[in-house]
Amino acid sequence: KQEVTQIPAALSVPEGENLVLNCSFTDSAIYNLQWFRQDPGKGLTSLLLIQSSQREQTSGRLNASLDKSSGRSTLYIAASQPGDSATYLCAVSPLSGNTPLVFGKGTRLSVIA
Amino acid sequence: GAVVSQHPSWVICKSGTSVKIECRSLDFQATTMFWYRQFPKQSLMLMATSNEGSKATYEQGVEKDKFLINHASLTLSTLTVTSAHPEDSSFYICSAPRQNYGYTFGSGTRLTVV
């Protein structure tokens, strides 16, 4: 059974700092990996989607990497801003299509001005 | 893109009444829709999977007669909370997968039963 772990559970950094969020999964047979952001009381916003054949994806100040063989992904946030404060969720989709995502418990990020 | 529109964003209802939550895929056909609930400061909990034109599959412990799911078209899935009680108060979110776009989530519905 696939399990996704995110470390750390919470992180507080001063504005401007670069940071890395970690995600690991137990079964390397995944279709893709997705990073989401959730603000309090809101739905999930997709940040980056990494297909299983890809190693990384970038969007603005965000860069996500995927090492499928070791079951790891990282989300790198450059020059953090207070507006980046949110819960970041890592999720993997199994190989069989149209099955639910398996989520980590998230990293709660606070960027202090 | 891949957009799922969810309505209402919040609703307050009296105990014993029913509430319907809608999720529409705006720019793609969603053959599958996942329904989640989330309690404050907790993770998303999968409630059920709906497939267009067939009966929904419910997770263990979720009452199918209480949480009615309909997926009658490729762009609309609904969740009806029947005979709502205060313990049903929660945040409900839908999600649909789309090839090459990953999974898209609705904006969520905050249900408060008084």
Short mmCIF file of C-alpha atoms in Angstrom, two decimals:
data_model
loop_
_atom_site.label_atom_id
_atom_site.label_comp_id
_atom_site.label_asym_id
_atom_site.label_seq_id
_atom_site.Cartn_x
_atom_site.Cartn_y
_atom_site.Cartn_z
CA LYS A 1 0.00 0.00 0.00
CA GLN A 2 1.42 3.37 -1.06
CA GLU A 3 2.36 5.72 1.76
CA VAL A 4 3.49 9.31 1.36
CA THR A 5 5.47 11.11 4.04
CA GLN A 6 6.24 14.80 4.18
CA ILE A 7 8.98 16.35 6.24
CA PRO A 8 8.94 18.69 8.07
CA ALA A 9 5.37 18.87 9.32
CA ALA A 10 5.76 22.58 9.94
CA LEU A 11 8.34 25.18 9.01
CA SER A 12 8.77 28.82 9.88
CA VAL A 13 11.27 30.94 7.96
CA PRO A 14 12.07 34.63 7.59
CA GLU A 15 11.10 36.34 4.37
CA GLY A 16 13.61 36.01 1.57
CA GLU A 17 14.96 32.64 2.60
CA ASN A 18 15.18 29.72 0.18
CA LEU A 19 13.62 26.52 1.47
CA VAL A 20 13.10 22.87 0.64
CA LEU A 21 10.12 20.71 1.42
CA ASN A 22 10.57 16.97 1.31
CA CYS A 23 8.26 14.19 0.21
CA SER A 24 8.90 10.45 0.14
CA PHE A 25 6.76 7.58 -1.09
CA THR A 26 7.06 3.86 -0.52
CA ASP A 27 6.07 2.46 -3.92
CA SER A 28 8.02 3.75 -6.91
CA ALA A 29 5.38 2.54 -9.36
CA ILE A 30 3.63 5.87 -9.76
CA TYR A 31 1.96 7.56 -12.71
CA ASN A 32 2.89 11.07 -11.63
CA LEU A 33 3.52 13.26 -8.60
CA GLN A 34 1.81 16.52 -7.88
CA TRP A 35 2.50 19.34 -5.42
CA PHE A 36 -0.43 21.37 -4.14
CA ARG A 37 -0.91 24.37 -1.97
CA GLN A 38 -3.84 24.78 0.40
CA ASP A 39 -4.70 28.03 2.12
CA PRO A 40 -6.86 27.87 5.28
CA GLY A 41 -10.49 27.18 4.41
CA LYS A 42 -9.75 26.88 0.71
CA GLY A 43 -9.45 24.16 -1.88
CA LEU A 44 -6.22 22.80 -3.30
CA THR A 45 -4.25 24.66 -5.93
CA SER A 46 -1.99 22.60 -8.14
CA LEU A 47 1.54 23.98 -8.17
CA LEU A 48 3.55 21.49 -10.17
CA LEU A 49 2.89 18.18 -11.89
CA ILE A 50 5.79 15.84 -12.54
CA GLN A 51 5.16 12.91 -14.86
CA SER A 52 6.89 9.68 -13.89
CA SER A 53 9.32 10.02 -16.81
CA GLN A 54 10.38 13.53 -15.77
CA ARG A 55 13.02 14.58 -13.26
CA GLU A 56 11.87 18.09 -12.45
CA GLN A 57 9.45 20.88 -13.19
CA THR A 58 9.75 24.60 -12.64
CA SER A 59 7.23 27.38 -12.29
CA GLY A 60 8.44 30.81 -11.27
CA ARG A 61 10.13 30.57 -7.87
CA LEU A 62 9.12 26.94 -7.48
CA ASN A 63 11.10 23.93 -8.56
CA ALA A 64 10.08 20.35 -7.92
CA SER A 65 12.28 17.34 -8.44
CA LEU A 66 11.42 13.68 -8.67
CA ASP A 67 13.64 10.67 -8.05
CA LYS A 68 11.28 7.81 -8.65
CA SER A 69 13.77 5.05 -7.95
CA SER A 70 14.49 6.33 -4.46
CA GLY A 71 10.89 7.38 -3.85
CA ARG A 72 11.64 11.04 -3.21
CA SER A 73 10.54 14.45 -4.34
CA THR A 74 11.51 17.91 -3.18
CA LEU A 75 9.81 21.25 -3.59
CA TYR A 76 12.24 24.15 -3.64
CA ILE A 77 10.89 27.64 -3.00
CA ALA A 78 13.24 30.49 -3.78
CA ALA A 79 13.17 33.88 -2.10
CA SER A 80 10.18 33.06 0.09
CA GLN A 81 7.47 35.67 0.66
CA PRO A 82 4.76 36.00 3.32
CA GLY A 83 2.22 35.15 0.61
CA ASP A 84 3.83 31.72 0.35
CA SER A 85 2.48 30.87 3.80
CA ALA A 86 0.17 27.88 3.36
CA THR A 87 0.08 24.11 3.70
CA TYR A 88 1.94 22.29 0.95
CA LEU A 89 0.77 18.84 0.00
CA CYS A 90 2.58 16.18 -1.97
CA ALA A 91 0.47 13.54 -3.71
CA VAL A 92 1.19 10.59 -5.98
CA SER A 93 -1.16 8.95 -8.42
CA PRO A 94 -0.98 5.18 -8.83
CA LEU A 95 -0.24 3.58 -12.18
CA SER A 96 -3.80 2.52 -12.81
CA GLY A 97 -5.79 5.37 -14.27
CA ASN A 98 -8.52 7.35 -12.57
CA THR A 99 -7.68 6.22 -9.06
CA PRO A 100 -7.50 8.62 -6.14
CA LEU A 101 -4.34 10.44 -5.21
CA VAL A 102 -2.37 9.33 -2.18
CA PHE A 103 -1.52 12.37 -0.08
CA GLY A 104 1.11 13.18 2.47
CA LYS A 105 -0.04 14.98 5.59
CA GLY A 106 1.45 18.23 4.39
CA THR A 107 4.00 20.79 5.48
CA ARG A 108 2.60 23.92 7.10
CA LEU A 109 4.80 26.82 6.02
CA SER A 110 4.93 30.23 7.67
CA VAL A 111 7.02 32.96 6.09
CA ILE A 112 7.62 35.76 8.53
CA ALA A 113 7.94 39.32 7.23
CA GLY B 1 -6.39 24.07 -18.50
CA ALA B 2 -8.41 21.91 -16.20
CA VAL B 3 -10.96 23.77 -14.09
CA VAL B 4 -13.48 22.34 -11.69
CA SER B 5 -16.10 24.76 -10.43
CA GLN B 6 -17.66 23.90 -7.07
CA HIS B 7 -20.81 25.47 -5.61
CA PRO B 8 -21.82 26.64 -3.16
CA SER B 9 -18.64 27.79 -1.45
CA TRP B 10 -20.40 27.82 1.88
CA VAL B 11 -23.81 26.83 3.18
CA ILE B 12 -25.59 26.88 6.51
CA CYS B 13 -28.54 24.57 6.93
CA LYS B 14 -30.84 23.40 9.66
CA SER B 15 -30.49 19.97 11.15
CA GLY B 16 -32.59 17.43 9.25
CA THR B 17 -32.51 19.19 5.91
CA SER B 18 -30.59 18.16 2.80
CA VAL B 19 -27.86 20.05 1.01
CA LYS B 20 -26.61 19.57 -2.53
CA ILE B 21 -23.07 20.40 -3.59
CA GLU B 22 -22.22 20.64 -7.28
CA CYS B 23 -18.94 20.19 -9.09
CA ARG B 24 -18.68 21.04 -12.76
CA SER B 25 -15.73 20.47 -15.03
CA LEU B 26 -15.64 23.60 -17.16
CA ASP B 27 -13.14 22.82 -19.89
CA PHE B 28 -12.88 19.06 -19.96
CA GLN B 29 -14.99 15.97 -19.53
CA ALA B 30 -14.63 14.43 -16.10
CA THR B 31 -15.41 10.74 -16.34
CA THR B 32 -14.34 10.36 -12.72
CA MET B 33 -14.88 12.63 -9.74
CA PHE B 34 -13.52 12.10 -6.25
CA TRP B 35 -15.26 13.51 -3.20
CA TYR B 36 -13.38 14.37 -0.03
CA ARG B 37 -14.17 15.84 3.34
CA GLN B 38 -11.74 17.67 5.56
CA PHE B 39 -12.01 18.53 9.24
CA PRO B 40 -10.11 21.53 10.61
CA LYS B 41 -6.36 21.07 10.55
CA GLN B 42 -6.69 17.53 9.29
CA SER B 43 -5.90 15.80 6.03
CA LEU B 44 -8.32 15.21 3.20
CA MET B 45 -10.37 12.07 3.66
CA LEU B 46 -11.63 10.33 0.54
CA MET B 47 -15.36 9.69 0.80
CA ALA B 48 -16.27 8.24 -2.56
CA THR B 49 -15.42 7.89 -6.22
CA SER B 50 -18.04 8.62 -8.84
CA ASN B 51 -17.89 7.53 -12.45
CA GLU B 52 -20.16 8.99 -15.08
CA GLY B 53 -23.15 6.79 -15.70
CA SER B 54 -22.52 4.31 -12.90
CA LYS B 55 -22.98 4.00 -9.16
CA ALA B 56 -20.46 5.65 -6.90
CA THR B 57 -17.96 3.63 -4.90
CA TYR B 58 -17.88 4.60 -1.24
CA GLU B 59 -14.99 4.29 1.17
CA GLN B 60 -15.39 2.14 4.23
CA GLY B 61 -17.37 3.88 6.94
CA VAL B 62 -19.08 6.37 4.61
CA GLU B 63 -22.87 5.99 4.58
CA LYS B 64 -24.00 5.86 0.99
CA ASP B 65 -27.61 6.62 1.93
CA LYS B 66 -26.52 9.76 3.70
CA PHE B 67 -24.07 11.03 1.12
CA LEU B 68 -25.79 10.63 -2.22
CA ILE B 69 -23.54 11.04 -5.22
CA ASN B 70 -24.79 11.51 -8.74
CA HIS B 71 -22.60 11.71 -11.83
CA ALA B 72 -25.17 11.84 -14.58
CA SER B 73 -23.08 13.74 -17.12
CA LEU B 74 -19.43 14.11 -18.08
CA THR B 75 -19.35 17.64 -16.70
CA LEU B 76 -21.41 17.46 -13.53
CA SER B 77 -21.15 15.48 -10.32
CA THR B 78 -23.21 16.23 -7.24
CA LEU B 79 -23.00 15.29 -3.58
CA THR B 80 -26.17 15.52 -1.52
CA VAL B 81 -25.91 15.39 2.24
CA THR B 82 -29.28 14.05 3.35
CA SER B 83 -30.84 14.68 6.73
CA ALA B 84 -27.82 16.68 7.77
CA HIS B 85 -26.73 16.75 11.39
CA PRO B 86 -24.18 18.97 13.15
CA GLU B 87 -21.56 16.20 12.93
CA ASP B 88 -21.78 16.48 9.13
CA SER B 89 -20.40 20.01 9.37
CA SER B 90 -17.16 19.92 7.44
CA PHE B 91 -15.30 21.10 4.36
CA TYR B 92 -16.21 19.10 1.25
CA ILE B 93 -13.99 19.12 -1.85
CA CYS B 94 -14.28 17.44 -5.22
CA SER B 95 -11.46 16.49 -7.56
CA ALA B 96 -11.19 15.20 -11.10
CA PRO B 97 -8.21 13.82 -12.99
CA ARG B 98 -7.38 15.04 -16.47
CA GLN B 99 -4.72 13.50 -18.64
CA ASN B 100 -1.56 15.62 -18.79
CA TYR B 101 -2.94 18.03 -16.20
CA GLY B 102 -2.96 15.84 -13.14
CA TYR B 103 -5.78 16.24 -10.66
CA THR B 104 -7.82 19.41 -10.35
CA PHE B 105 -9.71 20.34 -7.22
CA GLY B 106 -12.79 22.42 -6.68
CA SER B 107 -12.61 25.36 -4.32
CA GLY B 108 -14.47 23.49 -1.60
CA THR B 109 -17.77 23.88 0.24
CA ARG B 110 -17.94 24.78 3.91
CA LEU B 111 -21.06 23.11 5.33
CA THR B 112 -22.35 24.19 8.72
CA VAL B 113 -25.36 22.36 10.14
CA VAL B 114 -27.13 24.16 12.98
#
